[in-house]
Short mmCIF file of C-alpha atoms in Angstrom, two decimals:
data_model
loop_
_atom_site.label_atom_id
_atom_site.label_comp_id
_atom_site.label_asym_id
_atom_site.label_seq_id
_atom_site.Cartn_x
_atom_site.Cartn_y
_atom_site.Cartn_z
CA UNK A 1 23.98 19.79 -6.41
CA UNK A 2 23.35 19.38 -10.14
CA UNK A 3 22.84 15.75 -11.91
CA UNK A 4 25.03 16.29 -15.50
CA UNK A 5 22.53 14.81 -17.59
CA UNK A 6 23.92 11.72 -20.22
CA UNK A 7 24.19 11.25 -22.87
CA UNK A 8 22.93 7.40 -23.80
CA UNK A 9 21.12 6.16 -20.56
CA UNK A 10 21.21 2.60 -21.42
CA UNK A 11 25.39 3.06 -21.75
CA UNK A 12 26.24 4.89 -18.05
CA UNK A 13 28.28 3.43 -15.74
CA UNK A 14 27.40 1.51 -13.36
CA UNK A 15 26.67 3.20 -10.63
CA UNK A 16 25.58 0.08 -7.78
CA UNK A 17 26.80 -3.15 -7.27
CA UNK A 18 25.67 -5.66 -5.32
CA UNK A 19 27.73 -9.15 -5.17
CA UNK A 20 26.90 -12.15 -2.92
CA UNK A 21 24.78 -10.50 -0.08
CA UNK A 22 23.79 -12.50 2.16
CA UNK A 23 20.95 -12.21 5.65
CA UNK A 24 19.76 -14.48 8.11
CA UNK A 25 17.31 -13.65 10.77
CA UNK A 26 17.61 -16.47 13.29
CA UNK A 27 17.62 -20.08 10.79
CA UNK A 28 16.10 -17.99 8.28
CA UNK A 29 18.01 -17.81 5.15
CA UNK A 30 16.09 -14.69 3.83
CA UNK A 31 19.18 -13.90 1.35
CA UNK A 32 21.16 -15.77 -0.03
CA UNK A 33 23.85 -14.66 -2.33
CA UNK A 34 21.94 -11.44 -4.32
CA UNK A 35 23.59 -9.62 -7.24
CA UNK A 36 22.28 -6.59 -7.85
CA UNK A 37 22.99 -3.95 -10.35
CA UNK A 38 22.19 -0.15 -11.16
CA UNK A 39 23.89 1.59 -13.55
CA UNK A 40 23.66 5.90 -13.70
CA UNK A 41 20.35 7.44 -15.36
CA UNK A 42 18.24 4.37 -15.23
CA UNK A 43 15.05 3.26 -12.79
CA UNK A 44 15.61 -0.56 -11.87
CA UNK A 45 12.41 -2.88 -10.72
CA UNK A 46 13.06 -4.35 -7.28
CA UNK A 47 10.26 -6.43 -7.30
CA UNK A 48 9.10 -9.96 -5.87
CA UNK A 49 6.50 -11.77 -3.62
CA UNK A 50 6.38 -10.19 0.00
CA UNK A 51 9.26 -11.75 2.05
CA UNK A 52 11.52 -12.50 -0.85
CA UNK A 53 14.02 -10.60 0.58
CA UNK A 54 13.60 -6.87 -1.45
CA UNK A 55 12.63 -4.34 1.74
CA UNK A 56 15.66 -6.62 3.31
CA UNK A 57 18.24 -5.92 0.65
CA UNK A 58 17.46 -2.24 0.48
CA UNK A 59 17.61 -1.83 4.39
CA UNK A 60 21.33 -3.59 4.06
CA UNK A 61 21.31 -0.92 1.28
CA UNK A 62 20.18 1.76 3.37
CA UNK A 63 22.96 0.90 6.56
CA UNK A 64 19.25 -0.19 8.86
CA UNK A 65 20.45 -4.02 8.66
CA UNK A 66 24.15 -5.16 8.52
CA UNK A 67 24.36 -7.84 5.98
CA UNK A 68 26.08 -11.54 6.92
CA UNK A 69 28.88 -11.98 3.28
CA UNK A 70 29.03 -9.96 0.55
CA UNK A 71 29.87 -6.45 -0.91
CA UNK A 72 28.60 -2.86 -2.22
CA UNK A 73 30.54 -1.25 -5.11
CA UNK A 74 29.58 2.45 -5.69
CA UNK A 75 30.73 3.61 -9.16
CA UNK A 76 32.87 0.96 -9.01
CA UNK A 77 34.72 1.28 -4.86
CA UNK A 78 33.61 -0.85 -2.29
CA UNK A 79 31.98 0.68 1.16
CA UNK A 80 31.40 -0.52 3.35
CA UNK A 81 27.69 0.79 4.78
CA UNK A 82 26.88 -0.06 8.72
CA UNK A 83 24.48 2.66 9.51
CA UNK A 84 21.98 5.11 8.36
CA UNK A 85 24.81 8.36 8.42
CA UNK A 86 27.00 6.03 6.13
CA UNK A 87 25.03 5.28 3.16
CA UNK A 88 23.93 9.59 3.38
CA UNK A 89 27.93 10.16 3.02
CA UNK A 90 27.95 8.00 0.21
CA UNK A 91 24.97 9.60 -1.75
CA UNK A 92 21.83 6.97 -1.39
CA UNK A 93 18.99 8.67 -0.20
CA UNK A 94 16.22 5.38 1.37
CA UNK A 95 12.34 7.19 1.06
CA UNK A 96 10.09 5.13 2.88
CA UNK A 97 6.39 3.60 2.21
CA UNK A 98 5.51 5.80 5.39
CA UNK A 99 7.27 9.51 4.50
CA UNK A 100 9.29 10.41 7.07
CA UNK A 101 8.54 14.15 7.30
CA UNK A 102 6.76 16.31 10.17
CA UNK A 103 3.56 17.94 8.91
CA UNK A 104 4.70 20.95 11.37
CA UNK A 105 6.64 22.09 9.99
CA UNK A 106 7.29 24.04 6.86
CA UNK A 107 9.02 22.56 3.60
CA UNK A 108 12.11 23.51 4.15
CA UNK A 109 12.58 23.02 7.56
CA UNK A 110 12.06 19.06 7.18
CA UNK A 111 14.99 18.84 4.06
CA UNK A 112 16.91 20.21 6.04
CA UNK A 113 15.63 18.33 9.25
CA UNK A 114 19.03 17.58 11.51
CA UNK A 115 20.61 19.25 9.35
CA UNK A 116 19.89 23.00 9.49
CA UNK A 117 22.43 25.60 8.36
CA UNK A 118 23.48 28.65 11.29
CA UNK A 119 24.93 31.74 11.56
CA UNK A 120 26.50 31.76 14.61
CA UNK A 121 24.32 30.80 17.25
CA UNK A 122 22.01 30.95 15.16
CA UNK A 123 19.83 28.97 12.33
CA UNK A 124 19.92 30.63 9.32
CA UNK A 125 16.52 30.15 7.98
CA UNK A 126 17.06 32.91 4.51
CA UNK A 127 19.95 30.11 3.38
CA UNK A 128 18.39 27.35 3.95
CA UNK A 129 15.03 29.15 2.28
CA UNK A 130 17.21 29.86 -0.44
CA UNK A 131 19.29 26.78 -1.23
CA UNK A 132 15.30 25.16 -1.16
CA UNK A 133 13.84 26.66 -3.17
CA UNK A 134 17.20 26.58 -5.37
CA UNK A 135 16.27 23.34 -5.58
CA UNK A 136 12.18 23.84 -5.54
CA UNK A 137 13.47 25.35 -8.98
CA UNK A 138 16.26 22.95 -10.48
CA UNK A 139 13.30 20.14 -10.42
CA UNK A 140 10.38 22.33 -11.78
CA UNK A 141 8.81 21.83 -9.16
CA UNK A 142 5.75 25.30 -8.73
CA UNK A 143 6.15 25.25 -4.85
CA UNK A 144 6.75 27.38 -2.38
CA UNK A 145 9.65 26.86 0.74
CA UNK A 146 7.32 28.06 3.58
CA UNK A 147 5.04 25.79 2.61
CA UNK A 148 3.57 24.04 5.58
CA UNK A 149 3.97 20.07 5.51
CA UNK A 150 1.09 18.92 6.88
CA UNK A 151 -1.25 20.69 3.68
CA UNK A 152 0.30 19.59 1.47
CA UNK A 153 -1.61 17.12 -0.67
CA UNK A 154 1.00 12.58 -0.63
CA UNK A 155 2.63 13.58 -4.05
CA UNK A 156 3.99 17.17 -2.86
CA UNK A 157 5.36 15.39 0.09
CA UNK A 158 6.88 12.77 -1.64
CA UNK A 159 8.54 15.93 -3.55
CA UNK A 160 9.59 16.91 -0.14
CA UNK A 161 11.33 13.66 0.38
CA UNK A 162 13.06 14.06 -2.67
CA UNK A 163 14.33 17.58 -2.59
CA UNK A 164 15.84 16.23 1.05
CA UNK A 165 17.36 13.89 -1.29
CA UNK A 166 18.97 16.21 -3.30
CA UNK A 167 19.86 18.55 -0.30
CA UNK A 168 21.78 15.59 0.40
CA UNK A 169 23.57 14.84 -2.86
CA UNK A 170 21.76 11.79 -2.92
CA UNK A 171 23.55 9.85 -6.32
CA UNK A 172 21.34 6.86 -5.94
CA UNK A 173 17.07 6.98 -4.42
CA UNK A 174 15.80 4.06 -3.06
CA UNK A 175 11.96 4.66 -3.82
CA UNK A 176 9.90 1.55 -1.50
CA UNK A 177 6.06 1.24 -2.76
CA UNK A 178 5.64 5.64 -3.03
CA UNK A 179 2.80 5.75 -4.78
CA UNK A 180 0.13 3.58 -2.20
CA UNK A 181 -1.42 6.93 -0.84
CA UNK A 182 -1.02 8.62 -4.47
CA UNK A 183 -4.44 9.44 -7.10
CA UNK A 184 -3.44 9.01 -10.74
CA UNK A 185 -2.93 12.94 -11.34
CA UNK A 186 -0.73 12.22 -8.10
CA UNK A 187 1.54 9.79 -9.61
CA UNK A 188 1.45 10.32 -12.35
CA UNK A 189 3.36 13.88 -11.32
CA UNK A 190 5.84 11.92 -9.03
CA UNK A 191 6.46 9.85 -12.47
CA UNK A 192 6.94 13.16 -14.45
CA UNK A 193 10.02 14.69 -11.36
CA UNK A 194 11.46 10.45 -11.79
CA UNK A 195 12.17 11.23 -15.49
CA UNK A 196 13.76 14.25 -15.19
CA UNK A 197 16.20 12.87 -12.39
CA UNK A 198 17.17 9.75 -14.22
CA UNK A 199 18.04 11.99 -17.26
CA UNK A 200 20.30 14.07 -15.14
CA UNK A 201 22.08 10.77 -14.31
CA UNK A 202 20.42 9.92 -10.59
CA UNK A 203 20.32 5.66 -10.27
CA UNK A 204 16.72 4.68 -8.81
CA UNK A 205 15.63 1.69 -7.20
CA UNK A 206 11.36 1.01 -7.92
CA UNK A 207 10.35 -0.89 -5.30
CA UNK A 208 6.50 -1.73 -6.34
CA UNK A 209 3.51 -4.39 -6.86
CA UNK A 210 1.97 -2.92 -9.07
CA UNK A 211 3.09 -3.99 -12.56
CA UNK A 212 1.96 -1.69 -14.88
CA UNK A 213 3.60 1.33 -13.36
CA UNK A 214 6.33 -0.46 -13.62
CA UNK A 215 6.07 -0.85 -17.40
CA UNK A 216 6.11 2.80 -17.58
CA UNK A 217 8.41 3.96 -15.26
CA UNK A 218 11.14 1.49 -14.70
CA UNK A 219 14.18 0.28 -17.30
CA UNK A 220 15.30 -2.70 -15.98
CA UNK A 221 14.15 -5.17 -13.72
CA UNK A 222 15.09 -7.56 -11.45
CA UNK A 223 12.84 -10.06 -9.60
CA UNK A 224 13.57 -11.87 -6.02
CA UNK A 225 11.72 -15.06 -4.95
CA UNK A 226 12.82 -16.57 -1.77
CA UNK A 227 15.79 -15.02 -0.89
CA UNK A 228 17.34 -15.42 -5.14
CA UNK A 229 17.56 -12.77 -8.17
CA UNK A 230 15.15 -15.83 -10.48
CA UNK A 231 14.76 -12.31 -13.10
CA UNK A 232 16.97 -10.13 -14.15
CA UNK A 233 16.62 -8.02 -17.84
CA UNK A 234 15.52 -4.78 -19.88
CA UNK A 235 11.55 -4.08 -18.64
CA UNK A 236 10.73 -4.02 -22.83
CA UNK A 237 11.78 -7.05 -23.71
CA UNK A 238 8.24 -8.66 -21.10
CA UNK A 239 5.11 -8.51 -20.07
CA UNK A 240 2.92 -7.74 -17.42
CA UNK A 241 2.18 -11.43 -17.24
CA UNK A 242 6.11 -12.13 -16.99
CA UNK A 243 6.72 -10.34 -14.15
CA UNK A 244 4.30 -11.90 -12.33
CA UNK A 245 4.96 -15.52 -13.28
CA UNK A 246 8.76 -15.08 -12.49
CA UNK A 247 7.82 -13.17 -8.73
CA UNK A 248 5.54 -16.45 -8.04
CA UNK A 249 7.14 -18.94 -10.12
CA UNK A 250 3.58 -19.83 -11.71
CA UNK A 251 1.87 -18.50 -14.75
CA UNK A 252 -0.54 -16.26 -12.93
CA UNK A 253 -4.96 -15.53 -15.16
CA UNK A 254 -4.94 -11.55 -15.47
CA UNK A 255 -8.16 -13.16 -16.92
CA UNK A 256 -12.28 -12.72 -16.05
CA UNK A 257 -12.96 -15.98 -13.41
CA UNK A 258 -15.85 -14.02 -11.67
CA UNK A 259 -19.08 -16.80 -11.23
CA UNK A 260 -22.15 -15.77 -10.10
CA UNK A 261 -24.07 -16.89 -6.92
CA UNK A 262 -26.98 -17.69 -5.74
CA UNK A 263 -28.22 -14.31 -3.15
CA UNK A 264 -29.79 -14.69 -0.17
CA UNK A 265 -31.82 -12.06 1.98
CA UNK A 266 -31.49 -7.90 3.00
CA UNK A 267 -28.17 -8.44 5.19
CA UNK A 268 -27.53 -5.03 4.77
CA UNK A 269 -29.17 -1.41 3.54
CA UNK A 270 -28.63 2.30 4.65
CA UNK A 271 -31.47 5.12 4.13
CA UNK A 272 -30.10 8.72 3.72
CA UNK A 273 -26.74 8.31 5.69
CA UNK A 274 -24.75 11.36 5.57
CA UNK A 275 -21.91 13.47 7.82
CA UNK A 276 -21.00 16.32 8.09
CA UNK A 277 -18.36 17.18 4.95
CA UNK A 278 -18.10 13.81 4.38
CA UNK A 279 -21.05 11.74 2.52
CA UNK A 280 -24.55 12.80 1.67
CA UNK A 281 -27.43 11.25 1.47
CA UNK A 282 -26.61 7.06 0.82
CA UNK A 283 -28.99 4.73 -0.10
CA UNK A 284 -28.13 1.07 -1.12
CA UNK A 285 -28.15 -2.58 0.18
CA UNK A 286 -26.17 -5.54 0.14
CA UNK A 287 -27.38 -9.55 0.16
CA UNK A 288 -26.50 -12.68 1.96
CA UNK A 289 -23.51 -13.90 -0.19
CA UNK A 290 -23.21 -10.32 -2.47
CA UNK A 291 -20.17 -8.15 -3.85
CA UNK A 292 -20.71 -4.99 -3.63
CA UNK A 293 -17.98 -2.68 -4.58
CA UNK A 294 -17.85 0.99 -3.64
CA UNK A 295 -15.17 3.25 -5.38
CA UNK A 296 -13.83 6.53 -6.76
CA UNK A 297 -11.37 8.70 -6.62
CA UNK A 298 -9.00 9.20 -3.10
CA UNK A 299 -10.97 11.42 -0.82
CA UNK A 300 -14.66 10.55 -2.86
CA UNK A 301 -15.93 9.78 1.67
CA UNK A 302 -16.27 5.66 0.66
CA UNK A 303 -13.95 5.00 3.75
CA UNK A 304 -15.63 7.45 5.24
CA UNK A 305 -18.78 5.82 4.54
CA UNK A 306 -18.06 2.56 5.63
CA UNK A 307 -16.37 3.98 8.90
CA UNK A 308 -19.60 4.72 10.15
CA UNK A 309 -21.25 1.97 9.37
CA UNK A 310 -18.95 0.55 11.46
CA UNK A 311 -19.86 2.74 14.36
CA UNK A 312 -17.21 5.16 14.69
CA UNK A 313 -18.56 7.68 13.79
CA UNK A 314 -21.05 9.76 16.55
CA UNK A 315 -22.54 12.17 13.53
CA UNK A 316 -24.40 10.13 10.92
CA UNK A 317 -27.92 10.43 10.36
CA UNK A 318 -29.81 8.52 8.37
CA UNK A 319 -31.45 4.71 9.07
CA UNK A 320 -28.84 0.67 9.02
CA UNK A 321 -30.66 -2.14 9.03
CA UNK A 322 -28.90 -5.48 9.44
CA UNK A 323 -30.72 -8.82 9.02
CA UNK A 324 -34.22 -6.50 8.06
CA UNK A 325 -34.06 -4.78 11.56
CA UNK A 326 -33.26 -1.47 12.16
CA UNK A 327 -30.29 -0.82 14.11
CA UNK A 328 -28.43 2.49 16.07
CA UNK A 329 -24.66 1.49 15.50
CA UNK A 330 -23.16 3.81 17.56
CA UNK A 331 -19.52 1.40 18.70
CA UNK A 332 -17.17 -0.72 16.72
CA UNK A 333 -18.46 -3.07 19.59
CA UNK A 334 -21.79 -2.85 19.24
CA UNK A 335 -21.03 -3.81 15.24
CA UNK A 336 -19.51 -6.62 16.17
CA UNK A 337 -21.87 -8.00 18.56
CA UNK A 338 -24.31 -7.19 15.01
CA UNK A 339 -21.90 -9.59 13.11
CA UNK A 340 -20.20 -6.90 10.84
CA UNK A 341 -16.85 -6.77 10.33
CA UNK A 342 -14.28 -4.49 9.09
CA UNK A 343 -10.89 -4.38 7.52
CA UNK A 344 -9.43 -0.44 7.06
CA UNK A 345 -7.53 0.35 5.01
CA UNK A 346 -4.52 1.90 6.69
CA UNK A 347 -3.28 -1.80 7.98
CA UNK A 348 -0.43 -0.24 9.87
CA UNK A 349 -2.40 2.12 12.09
CA UNK A 350 -6.44 0.39 12.63
CA UNK A 351 -5.48 -2.73 11.42
CA UNK A 352 -2.99 -4.48 13.61
CA UNK A 353 -1.59 -3.55 17.32
CA UNK A 354 2.20 -2.79 16.74
CA UNK A 355 3.15 -4.34 20.59
CA UNK A 356 1.34 -7.94 20.50
CA UNK A 357 1.92 -11.14 18.98
CA UNK A 358 1.15 -12.90 15.15
CA UNK A 359 -1.29 -14.86 18.00
CA UNK A 360 -2.27 -12.38 19.95
CA UNK A 361 -3.05 -9.90 16.75
CA UNK A 362 -5.17 -12.75 15.12
CA UNK A 363 -7.44 -13.31 17.96
CA UNK A 364 -8.21 -10.25 18.61
CA UNK A 365 -11.97 -10.02 17.39
CA UNK A 366 -12.56 -14.17 18.99
CA UNK A 367 -11.46 -13.05 22.25
CA UNK A 368 -15.16 -14.34 24.28
CA UNK A 369 -15.78 -17.08 21.96
CA UNK A 370 -11.61 -18.27 23.35
CA UNK A 371 -12.93 -17.97 27.41
CA UNK A 372 -13.21 -21.18 28.73
CA UNK A 373 -16.42 -21.81 30.10
CA UNK A 374 -15.95 -23.16 34.16
CA UNK A 375 -13.45 -21.26 34.61
CA UNK A 376 -11.22 -17.70 34.18
CA UNK A 377 -9.27 -17.11 31.48
CA UNK A 378 -9.13 -18.06 28.00
CA UNK A 379 -7.98 -21.33 26.60
CA UNK A 380 -4.69 -20.52 24.96
CA UNK A 381 -4.45 -24.15 23.41
CA UNK A 382 -6.54 -23.42 21.22
CA UNK A 383 -6.07 -19.97 20.08
CA UNK A 384 -3.21 -22.25 18.95
CA UNK A 385 -4.89 -24.29 17.32
CA UNK A 386 -7.68 -22.45 15.54
CA UNK A 387 -4.64 -19.30 14.37
CA UNK A 388 -2.32 -22.85 13.20
CA UNK A 389 -5.35 -24.14 10.91
CA UNK A 390 -5.62 -21.07 9.68
CA UNK A 391 -3.18 -19.88 8.67
CA UNK A 392 -1.92 -23.22 7.09
CA UNK A 393 -4.52 -22.79 4.57
CA UNK A 394 -4.09 -18.66 4.37
CA UNK A 395 -0.50 -19.58 3.43
CA UNK A 396 1.33 -17.17 5.79
CA UNK A 397 5.02 -16.78 6.30
CA UNK A 398 6.28 -16.56 9.12
CA UNK A 399 8.56 -18.27 11.69
CA UNK A 400 6.58 -18.74 15.03
CA UNK A 401 2.66 -17.19 16.11
CA UNK A 402 4.01 -16.14 19.24
CA UNK A 403 6.41 -12.91 16.83
CA UNK A 404 5.93 -9.60 17.16
CA UNK A 405 3.36 -8.75 13.95
CA UNK A 406 5.97 -6.58 12.66
CA UNK A 407 8.76 -9.25 12.03
CA UNK A 408 5.95 -10.22 8.60
CA UNK A 409 6.46 -8.09 6.33
CA UNK A 410 3.41 -6.71 4.58
CA UNK A 411 0.82 -9.59 2.97
CA UNK A 412 1.57 -11.96 5.32
CA UNK A 413 0.14 -8.81 8.03
CA UNK A 414 -2.71 -7.88 5.20
CA UNK A 415 -3.17 -11.78 6.20
CA UNK A 416 -3.06 -12.01 9.45
CA UNK A 417 -5.67 -9.17 9.40
CA UNK A 418 -7.86 -11.08 7.08
CA UNK A 419 -7.69 -14.30 9.54
CA UNK A 420 -8.83 -12.95 12.21
CA UNK A 421 -12.08 -11.72 11.05
CA UNK A 422 -12.91 -14.72 9.45
CA UNK A 423 -12.77 -16.60 12.71
CA UNK A 424 -15.41 -14.30 13.46
CA UNK A 425 -17.86 -15.34 11.68
CA UNK A 426 -19.07 -12.21 9.94
CA UNK A 427 -22.81 -11.93 7.99
CA UNK A 428 -21.40 -8.31 6.60
CA UNK A 429 -17.90 -7.95 6.21
CA UNK A 430 -16.15 -4.63 4.92
CA UNK A 431 -12.90 -4.85 3.23
CA UNK A 432 -11.14 -1.52 2.54
CA UNK A 433 -8.55 -1.77 -0.17
CA UNK A 434 -7.54 -4.88 0.81
CA UNK A 435 -4.89 -5.81 -1.36
CA UNK A 436 -3.04 -2.42 -0.56
CA UNK A 437 1.40 -3.56 -1.02
CA UNK A 438 0.38 -6.61 -1.29
CA UNK A 439 2.16 -8.54 -4.13
CA UNK A 440 0.20 -10.54 -6.49
CA UNK A 441 0.42 -13.99 -5.70
CA UNK A 442 -1.02 -12.91 -2.16
CA UNK A 443 -3.63 -10.63 -3.46
CA UNK A 444 -4.82 -14.11 -5.62
CA UNK A 445 -4.75 -15.23 -2.54
CA UNK A 446 -7.23 -12.52 -0.84
CA UNK A 447 -9.55 -12.52 -3.64
CA UNK A 448 -10.55 -16.30 -3.31
CA UNK A 449 -10.66 -15.49 0.61
CA UNK A 450 -13.33 -13.56 -0.50
CA UNK A 451 -14.77 -15.15 -3.32
CA UNK A 452 -15.29 -18.01 -0.46
CA UNK A 453 -16.87 -15.29 2.14
CA UNK A 454 -19.16 -14.85 -0.34
CA UNK A 455 -20.21 -18.14 -1.30
CA UNK A 456 -20.45 -18.99 2.31
CA UNK A 457 -23.70 -16.76 2.37
CA UNK A 458 -21.45 -13.25 3.89
CA UNK A 459 -22.27 -10.00 2.42
CA UNK A 460 -19.34 -8.55 1.72
CA UNK A 461 -18.48 -4.68 0.76
CA UNK A 462 -15.44 -4.56 -1.45
CA UNK A 463 -14.03 -0.50 -1.62
CA UNK A 464 -10.83 -0.02 -3.48
CA UNK A 465 -9.43 2.12 -6.41
CA UNK A 466 -8.31 -0.24 -8.56
CA UNK A 467 -11.16 -1.01 -11.40
CA UNK A 468 -10.43 -4.54 -12.11
CA UNK A 469 -10.26 -5.33 -8.14
CA UNK A 470 -13.73 -4.14 -8.50
CA UNK A 471 -14.46 -5.35 -12.19
CA UNK A 472 -12.82 -9.08 -10.69
CA UNK A 473 -14.47 -9.10 -8.09
CA UNK A 474 -17.84 -7.79 -7.71
CA UNK A 475 -21.37 -8.53 -7.81
CA UNK A 476 -22.14 -4.42 -9.04
CA UNK A 477 -20.31 -1.48 -8.35
CA UNK A 478 -21.86 2.10 -6.50
CA UNK A 479 -19.06 5.44 -7.78
CA UNK A 480 -18.90 7.63 -5.37
CA UNK A 481 -17.72 11.34 -6.37
CA UNK A 482 -17.23 13.58 -3.37
CA UNK A 483 -19.51 11.70 -1.54
CA UNK A 484 -21.95 11.61 -3.06
CA UNK A 485 -23.08 7.95 -5.20
CA UNK A 486 -23.05 9.31 -9.05
CA UNK A 487 -23.95 5.94 -10.40
CA UNK A 488 -24.58 2.89 -9.80
CA UNK A 489 -23.25 -0.10 -12.02
CA UNK A 490 -24.17 -3.41 -13.23
CA UNK A 491 -21.87 -6.26 -13.93
CA UNK A 492 -22.58 -5.44 -17.41
CA UNK A 493 -21.67 -2.59 -17.24
CA UNK A 494 -18.87 -2.06 -14.63
CA UNK A 495 -16.06 -1.68 -17.16
CA UNK A 496 -12.47 0.76 -16.84
CA UNK A 497 -14.53 3.95 -19.08
CA UNK A 498 -17.22 3.87 -17.20
CA UNK A 499 -15.80 3.98 -13.30
CA UNK A 500 -13.20 6.10 -14.33
CA UNK A 501 -15.80 8.88 -16.26
CA UNK A 502 -18.24 8.86 -13.16
CA UNK A 503 -14.99 8.01 -10.58
CA UNK A 504 -14.61 12.31 -12.09
CA UNK A 505 -17.36 13.50 -11.76
CA UNK A 506 -19.56 12.12 -15.43
CA UNK A 507 -22.42 11.39 -16.04
CA UNK A 508 -22.91 7.84 -18.87
CA UNK A 509 -26.45 9.30 -19.57
CA UNK A 510 -24.21 12.81 -21.33
CA UNK A 511 -21.46 10.03 -22.60
CA UNK A 512 -21.35 7.28 -24.79
CA UNK A 513 -21.66 4.28 -22.08
CA UNK A 514 -19.37 1.52 -22.00
CA UNK A 515 -20.76 -1.94 -22.35
CA UNK A 516 -19.20 -5.59 -21.46
CA UNK A 517 -15.42 -3.64 -22.36
CA UNK A 518 -14.21 -6.58 -20.13
CA UNK A 519 -15.78 -8.88 -19.86
#
């Protein structure tokens, strides 16, 4: 089970070769003759915009999707991977963005799930505990085999998936957007483990849209665009702007493009908002045309706060005013009638209906406006025409609008979620982590949409854990810590240093305030 530490990681044999991989869905060519290699003791980043073919390529390697043409070699020998079991048997482990764990089971039970040890007719719990603890010690992790997975933080859940891969004698580890739900501390913990596994000879394929993480962790990179490899090399030879240009096919400016806008009357105000164990005594206001940021660390209460504003918390106390009128929002339907829109943080659980088409997902909050005036039913022609215009404006990559929403990449799903709210003409719009899991090109398009909403007079709240996102978009920001507003930062004091200090419970009055460091 132990992996040997390579003497010279950069000169190790090839663990994986994928040659001339091709795949089409119906008439849509997703992969066009893709070549990919990764060596033992190497972490290779697999990059590309949403829809570039990354997931399809990895699903082929993981035995989930069959390829149309090409070949796969492991340690120089051709192999046939026709199922997920074939991939596991060949030492390939695929850790998906949505972790495949059972929260009500213990660590050792998850690690052996589906391949339990037995002693006669009974399960060998003792043997599974012993082997699990051996793996955890090998990984140098202070984690008990008997810990309940549901009680673990996000980084340790990632670790349990990796431990299961080691128990299955994995030699190649595929990680798909592994840091999406992790805090900075948890990310460092997972990265430390991946470096340890790399140094012991494991090959790692790392899929991420966060180019800073790629630069910090990976040894090499491969970039896909429109189903073809457009760039490949050593990470040390490129910077983030190079990688972004490879992905998008043009220069993507990371410069500060903030521009002030004229502000209107007060659109939303809350006073002394509180909810037990979620947030305490929150007061703020927003004006028409203003973009206001709310940031902090994971668990700071910002998502819970705006969920309450949207009518999802029956226990909230305090006062709320929309357009200067005091309201009591008891339901999401009432929030919609008041002109409040909400793009939730968890797109797959709360933003889309997986069993519905792209078109029907895009129309969910505007059905009232599609009703026919003189006869029952919806104006289906208007529905299609309206979404077709919006899809073209937003550059949504899709086959047919009647396809399932799940046929789209994550970034294009997010655009559909945004599209349904743009057609609802909100007066207050809430974006909770609007670019989570979105590539660099789509991120710029979403930023432009948010700015456009504000320019049209909508009051916009941006909830984000990314300081740079807050700095690029917002007129001012509130930093939360353990359910409390720690401080409000105007534009000139909005720096990564100040945000991080406040987000970790610090006080700018007791530290050197950094002014204008990011402008």
